CSV table of N, CA and C in Angstrom, one decimal:
chain,number,residue,atom,x,y,z
A,1,MET,N,96.2,84.9,88.8
A,1,MET,CA,95.6,85.7,89.8
A,1,MET,C,96.7,86.3,90.8
A,2,ASN,N,97.7,85.4,91.0
A,2,ASN,CA,98.8,85.9,91.9
A,2,ASN,C,99.5,87.1,91.3
A,3,LYS,N,99.7,87.1,90.0
A,3,LYS,CA,100.4,88.2,89.4
A,3,LYS,C,99.6,89.5,89.5
A,4,PHE,N,98.3,89.4,89.3
A,4,PHE,CA,97.4,90.5,89.4
A,4,PHE,C,97.5,91.1,90.8
A,5,LEU,N,97.3,90.2,91.8
A,5,LEU,CA,97.4,90.6,93.2
A,5,LEU,C,98.7,91.2,93.6
A,6,LEU,N,99.8,90.6,93.1
A,6,LEU,CA,101.1,91.2,93.3
A,6,LEU,C,101.3,92.6,92.7
A,7,GLY,N,100.8,92.7,91.5
A,7,GLY,CA,100.9,94.0,90.8
A,7,GLY,C,100.0,95.1,91.6
A,8,PHE,N,98.8,94.7,92.0
A,8,PHE,CA,98.0,95.6,92.7
A,8,PHE,C,98.6,96.0,94.1
A,9,ALA,N,99.2,95.0,94.7
A,9,ALA,CA,99.9,95.3,96.0
A,9,ALA,C,101.0,96.3,95.8
A,10,TYR,N,101.8,96.1,94.8
A,10,TYR,CA,102.9,97.1,94.6
A,10,TYR,C,102.4,98.4,94.1
A,11,PHE,N,101.3,98.4,93.4
A,11,PHE,CA,100.6,99.7,93.0
A,11,PHE,C,100.2,100.5,94.3
A,12,CYS,N,99.5,99.8,95.2
A,12,CYS,CA,99.1,100.4,96.5
A,12,CYS,C,100.2,100.9,97.3
A,13,ILE,N,101.3,100.2,97.3
A,13,ILE,CA,102.5,100.6,98.1
A,13,ILE,C,103.2,101.8,97.4
A,14,TYR,N,103.4,101.7,96.1
A,14,TYR,CA,104.1,102.7,95.4
A,14,TYR,C,103.4,104.1,95.2
A,15,THR,N,102.0,104.0,95.4
A,15,THR,CA,101.3,105.3,95.4
A,15,THR,C,101.3,106.0,96.7
A,16,THR,N,101.8,105.4,97.7
A,16,THR,CA,101.9,106.1,99.0
A,16,THR,C,102.7,107.4,99.0
A,17,PRO,N,103.8,107.5,98.4
A,17,PRO,CA,104.5,108.8,98.3
A,17,PRO,C,103.7,109.8,97.6
A,18,ILE,N,102.9,109.5,96.6
A,18,ILE,CA,102.1,110.4,95.9
A,18,ILE,C,101.0,111.0,96.8
A,19,GLN,N,100.4,110.1,97.6
A,19,GLN,CA,99.4,110.5,98.6
A,19,GLN,C,100.1,111.3,99.7
A,20,ALA,N,101.3,111.0,100.1
A,20,ALA,CA,102.0,111.9,101.0
A,20,ALA,C,102.2,113.3,100.4
A,21,GLY,N,102.5,113.3,99.2
A,21,GLY,CA,102.7,114.6,98.5
A,21,GLY,C,101.4,115.4,98.5
A,22,PHE,N,100.3,114.8,98.3
A,22,PHE,CA,99.0,115.4,98.4
A,22,PHE,C,98.7,115.9,99.8
A,23,LEU,N,99.1,115.1,100.8
A,23,LEU,CA,98.9,115.5,102.2
A,23,LEU,C,99.7,116.8,102.5
A,24,LEU,N,101.0,116.8,102.0
A,24,LEU,CA,101.8,118.0,102.2
A,24,LEU,C,101.2,119.2,101.5
A,25,TRP,N,100.6,119.0,100.3
A,25,TRP,CA,100.0,120.1,99.5
A,25,TRP,C,98.8,120.6,100.3
A,26,ILE,N,98.0,119.7,100.8
A,26,ILE,CA,96.8,120.1,101.6
A,26,ILE,C,97.2,120.9,102.9
A,27,VAL,N,98.2,120.4,103.6
A,27,VAL,CA,98.7,121.1,104.8
A,27,VAL,C,99.2,122.5,104.4
A,28,TRP,N,99.9,122.6,103.3
A,28,TRP,CA,100.4,123.9,102.9
A,28,TRP,C,99.3,124.8,102.6
A,29,ILE,N,98.2,124.3,101.9
A,29,ILE,CA,97.1,125.2,101.6
A,29,ILE,C,96.4,125.6,102.9
A,30,ILE,N,96.3,124.7,103.9
A,30,ILE,CA,95.6,125.0,105.1
A,30,ILE,C,96.4,126.1,105.9
A,31,PHE,N,97.7,126.0,105.9
A,31,PHE,CA,98.5,127.0,106.7
A,31,PHE,C,98.7,128.3,105.9
A,32,SER,N,98.5,128.3,104.6
A,32,SER,CA,98.8,129.5,103.8
A,32,SER,C,97.5,130.3,103.5
A,33,THR,N,96.4,129.7,103.8
A,33,THR,CA,95.1,130.4,103.5
A,33,THR,C,94.3,130.5,104.7
A,34,ASP,N,93.0,130.9,104.5
A,34,ASP,CA,92.1,131.0,105.7
A,34,ASP,C,91.4,129.7,106.0
A,35,TYR,N,91.7,128.7,105.3
A,35,TYR,CA,91.0,127.4,105.6
A,35,TYR,C,91.5,126.8,106.9
A,36,SER,N,90.7,126.1,107.6
A,36,SER,CA,91.1,125.3,108.8
A,36,SER,C,91.1,123.9,108.4
A,37,ILE,N,91.6,123.0,109.3
A,37,ILE,CA,91.7,121.6,109.0
A,37,ILE,C,90.3,121.0,108.7
A,38,LEU,N,89.3,121.5,109.3
A,38,LEU,CA,87.9,120.9,109.0
A,38,LEU,C,87.2,121.7,108.0
A,39,SER,N,87.6,122.9,107.6
A,39,SER,CA,86.8,123.6,106.7
A,39,SER,C,87.2,123.4,105.2
A,40,LEU,N,88.4,122.8,105.0
A,40,LEU,CA,88.8,122.5,103.6
A,40,LEU,C,88.3,121.2,103.2
A,41,SER,N,87.2,121.1,102.5
A,41,SER,CA,86.6,119.8,102.1
A,41,SER,C,87.4,119.4,100.9
A,42,THR,N,87.3,118.1,100.6
A,42,THR,CA,87.9,117.6,99.4
A,42,THR,C,87.3,118.2,98.1
A,43,ASP,N,86.0,118.5,98.1
A,43,ASP,CA,85.4,119.2,97.0
A,43,ASP,C,86.0,120.6,96.8
A,44,GLU,N,86.2,121.3,97.8
A,44,GLU,CA,86.8,122.6,97.6
A,44,GLU,C,88.2,122.5,97.2
A,45,PHE,N,89.0,121.5,97.7
A,45,PHE,CA,90.4,121.3,97.3
A,45,PHE,C,90.4,121.0,95.8
A,46,LEU,N,89.5,120.1,95.3
A,46,LEU,CA,89.5,119.7,93.9
A,46,LEU,C,89.1,120.9,93.0
A,47,THR,N,88.1,121.6,93.5
A,47,THR,CA,87.6,122.7,92.7
A,47,THR,C,88.6,123.8,92.5
A,48,ASP,N,89.4,124.1,93.6
A,48,ASP,CA,90.4,125.2,93.5
A,48,ASP,C,91.7,124.7,92.8
A,49,ASN,N,92.1,123.5,93.0
A,49,ASN,CA,93.4,123.1,92.5
A,49,ASN,C,93.4,122.0,91.4
A,50,LEU,N,92.5,121.1,91.4
A,50,LEU,CA,92.5,120.0,90.4
A,50,LEU,C,91.1,119.9,89.8
A,51,PHE,N,90.6,121.0,89.2
A,51,PHE,CA,89.3,121.0,88.7
A,51,PHE,C,89.1,120.0,87.6
A,52,ILE,N,90.1,119.7,86.8
A,52,ILE,CA,89.9,118.8,85.6
A,52,ILE,C,89.7,117.4,86.1
A,53,ILE,N,90.3,117.0,87.3
A,53,ILE,CA,90.0,115.6,87.8
A,53,ILE,C,88.6,115.5,88.3
A,54,LYS,N,88.1,116.6,88.9
A,54,LYS,CA,86.7,116.6,89.4
A,54,LYS,C,85.7,116.5,88.2
A,55,GLU,N,86.0,117.2,87.1
A,55,GLU,CA,85.1,117.2,85.9
A,55,GLU,C,85.2,115.8,85.2
A,56,LEU,N,86.4,115.2,85.2
A,56,LEU,CA,86.5,113.9,84.5
A,56,LEU,C,85.8,112.8,85.3
A,57,VAL,N,85.8,112.9,86.6
A,57,VAL,CA,85.1,111.9,87.5
A,57,VAL,C,83.6,112.1,87.3
A,58,PHE,N,83.1,113.3,87.3
A,58,PHE,CA,81.7,113.5,87.1
A,58,PHE,C,81.2,113.1,85.7
A,59,LYS,N,82.1,113.3,84.7
A,59,LYS,CA,81.7,113.0,83.3
A,59,LYS,C,81.6,111.5,83.1
A,60,TYR,N,82.7,110.8,83.5
A,60,TYR,CA,82.7,109.4,83.1
A,60,TYR,C,82.2,108.4,84.2
A,61,LEU,N,82.1,108.9,85.4
A,61,LEU,CA,81.5,108.0,86.5
A,61,LEU,C,80.3,108.6,87.1
A,62,TRP,N,79.4,109.1,86.2
A,62,TRP,CA,78.2,109.8,86.6
A,62,TRP,C,77.3,108.9,87.4
A,63,PRO,N,77.2,107.6,87.2
A,63,PRO,CA,76.3,106.8,88.1
A,63,PRO,C,76.8,106.8,89.6
A,64,LEU,N,78.0,107.1,89.8
A,64,LEU,CA,78.5,107.1,91.2
A,64,LEU,C,78.6,108.5,91.7
A,65,LYS,N,78.0,109.5,91.1
A,65,LYS,CA,78.0,110.9,91.5
A,65,LYS,C,77.6,111.1,92.9
A,66,SER,N,76.5,110.5,93.3
A,66,SER,CA,76.1,110.7,94.7
A,66,SER,C,77.1,110.2,95.7
A,67,ILE,N,77.8,109.1,95.4
A,67,ILE,CA,78.8,108.6,96.3
A,67,ILE,C,80.0,109.5,96.4
A,68,TYR,N,80.4,110.0,95.3
A,68,TYR,CA,81.5,111.0,95.3
A,68,TYR,C,81.1,112.3,96.0
A,69,GLN,N,79.9,112.8,95.8
A,69,GLN,CA,79.5,114.0,96.5
A,69,GLN,C,79.5,113.8,98.0
A,70,PHE,N,79.1,112.6,98.4
A,70,PHE,CA,79.2,112.4,99.9
A,70,PHE,C,80.6,112.3,100.4
A,71,ILE,N,81.5,111.6,99.7
A,71,ILE,CA,82.9,111.4,100.1
A,71,ILE,C,83.6,112.8,100.0
A,72,TRP,N,83.3,113.6,99.0
A,72,TRP,CA,84.0,114.8,98.8
A,72,TRP,C,83.6,115.9,99.8
A,73,GLN,N,82.7,115.7,100.7
A,73,GLN,CA,82.3,116.6,101.7
A,73,GLN,C,83.2,116.4,103.0
A,74,ILE,N,83.9,115.3,103.0
A,74,ILE,CA,84.8,115.0,104.1
A,74,ILE,C,86.0,115.9,104.0
A,75,PRO,N,86.5,116.4,105.2
A,75,PRO,CA,87.6,117.3,105.1
A,75,PRO,C,88.8,116.6,104.4
A,76,ALA,N,89.5,117.4,103.5
A,76,ALA,CA,90.5,116.8,102.6
A,76,ALA,C,91.6,116.1,103.4
A,77,ILE,N,92.1,116.7,104.5
A,77,ILE,CA,93.2,116.2,105.2
A,77,ILE,C,92.9,114.9,105.8
A,78,ILE,N,91.7,114.8,106.4
A,78,ILE,CA,91.2,113.5,107.0
A,78,ILE,C,91.1,112.4,105.9
A,79,TRP,N,90.5,112.8,104.8
A,79,TRP,CA,90.3,111.8,103.7
A,79,TRP,C,91.6,111.3,103.1
A,80,ILE,N,92.6,112.2,102.9
A,80,ILE,CA,93.8,111.7,102.3
A,80,ILE,C,94.6,110.8,103.3
A,81,ILE,N,94.5,111.1,104.6
A,81,ILE,CA,95.2,110.3,105.6
A,81,ILE,C,94.5,108.9,105.7
A,82,ILE,N,93.2,108.8,105.6
A,82,ILE,CA,92.5,107.5,105.6
A,82,ILE,C,92.9,106.8,104.4
A,83,LYS,N,92.8,107.4,103.2
A,83,LYS,CA,93.2,106.8,102.0
A,83,LYS,C,94.6,106.2,102.0
A,84,ALA,N,95.5,107.0,102.4
A,84,ALA,CA,96.9,106.6,102.4
A,84,ALA,C,97.1,105.4,103.4
A,85,MET,N,96.5,105.4,104.6
A,85,MET,CA,96.7,104.3,105.5
A,85,MET,C,96.0,103.1,105.0
A,86,ILE,N,94.8,103.1,104.4
A,86,ILE,CA,94.2,101.9,103.9
A,86,ILE,C,94.9,101.4,102.7
A,87,SER,N,95.4,102.2,101.8
A,87,SER,CA,96.1,101.8,100.6
A,87,SER,C,97.4,101.1,101.0
A,88,THR,N,98.1,101.7,101.9
A,88,THR,CA,99.4,101.1,102.3
A,88,THR,C,99.2,99.8,103.0
A,89,TRP,N,98.3,99.8,103.9
A,89,TRP,CA,98.0,98.6,104.6
A,89,TRP,C,97.6,97.4,103.7
A,90,LEU,N,96.7,97.8,102.7
A,90,LEU,CA,96.2,96.8,101.8
A,90,LEU,C,97.3,96.3,100.9
A,91,GLY,N,98.2,97.1,100.5
A,91,GLY,CA,99.3,96.7,99.7
A,91,GLY,C,100.2,95.7,100.4
A,92,PHE,N,100.6,96.1,101.7
A,92,PHE,CA,101.5,95.2,102.4
A,92,PHE,C,100.7,93.9,102.8
A,93,TYR,N,99.4,93.9,103.0
A,93,TYR,CA,98.7,92.7,103.3
A,93,TYR,C,98.6,91.8,102.1
A,94,LEU,N,98.3,92.4,100.9
A,94,LEU,CA,98.3,91.5,99.7
A,94,LEU,C,99.6,91.0,99.4
A,95,LEU,N,100.7,91.8,99.6
A,95,LEU,CA,102.0,91.3,99.4
A,95,LEU,C,102.3,90.1,100.3
A,96,LYS,N,101.9,90.2,101.5
A,96,LYS,CA,102.2,89.1,102.4
A,96,LYS,C,101.4,87.8,102.0
A,97,ILE,N,100.2,88.0,101.6
A,97,ILE,CA,99.3,86.9,101.2
A,97,ILE,C,99.9,86.2,99.9
A,98,VAL,N,100.3,87.0,99.0
A,98,VAL,CA,100.8,86.4,97.7
A,98,VAL,C,102.1,85.7,97.9
A,99,LYS,N,103.0,86.3,98.7
A,99,LYS,CA,104.3,85.6,99.0
A,99,LYS,C,104.1,84.4,99.8
A,100,LYS,N,103.1,84.3,100.7
A,100,LYS,CA,102.7,83.2,101.5
A,100,LYS,C,102.2,82.0,100.6
A,101,ARG,N,101.4,82.4,99.6
A,101,ARG,CA,100.9,81.4,98.6
A,101,ARG,C,102.0,80.8,97.8
A,102,ASN,N,103.0,81.6,97.4
A,102,ASN,CA,104.1,81.2,96.6
A,102,ASN,C,105.0,80.2,97.4
A,103,ILE,N,105.1,80.4,98.7
A,103,ILE,CA,106.0,79.6,99.5
A,103,ILE,C,105.4,78.2,99.7
A,104,GLU,N,104.1,78.2,99.9
A,104,GLU,CA,103.4,76.9,100.2
A,104,GLU,C,103.2,76.1,99.0
């Protein structure tokens, strides 16, 4: 179990630069188009730029479609900031817990 938690912690931490890249991409889209910070929803961002991801999620995770439709109405910049903060915090928290277990 410790190896799984350690791997998941490193995964959460190592995906932070990817999420920062998405944040920069969203900021670039906001400043280069007519979208504002609150008008660019995650659904519009995915439809315009990453349509295949949206289609794959709807195709294979159809029981969760209502949850995704709710989440994807949140503005993209706010959603990516929340995701990045929670993912990074969770990674460092799990890393601390696993290392504490190994010491004791």
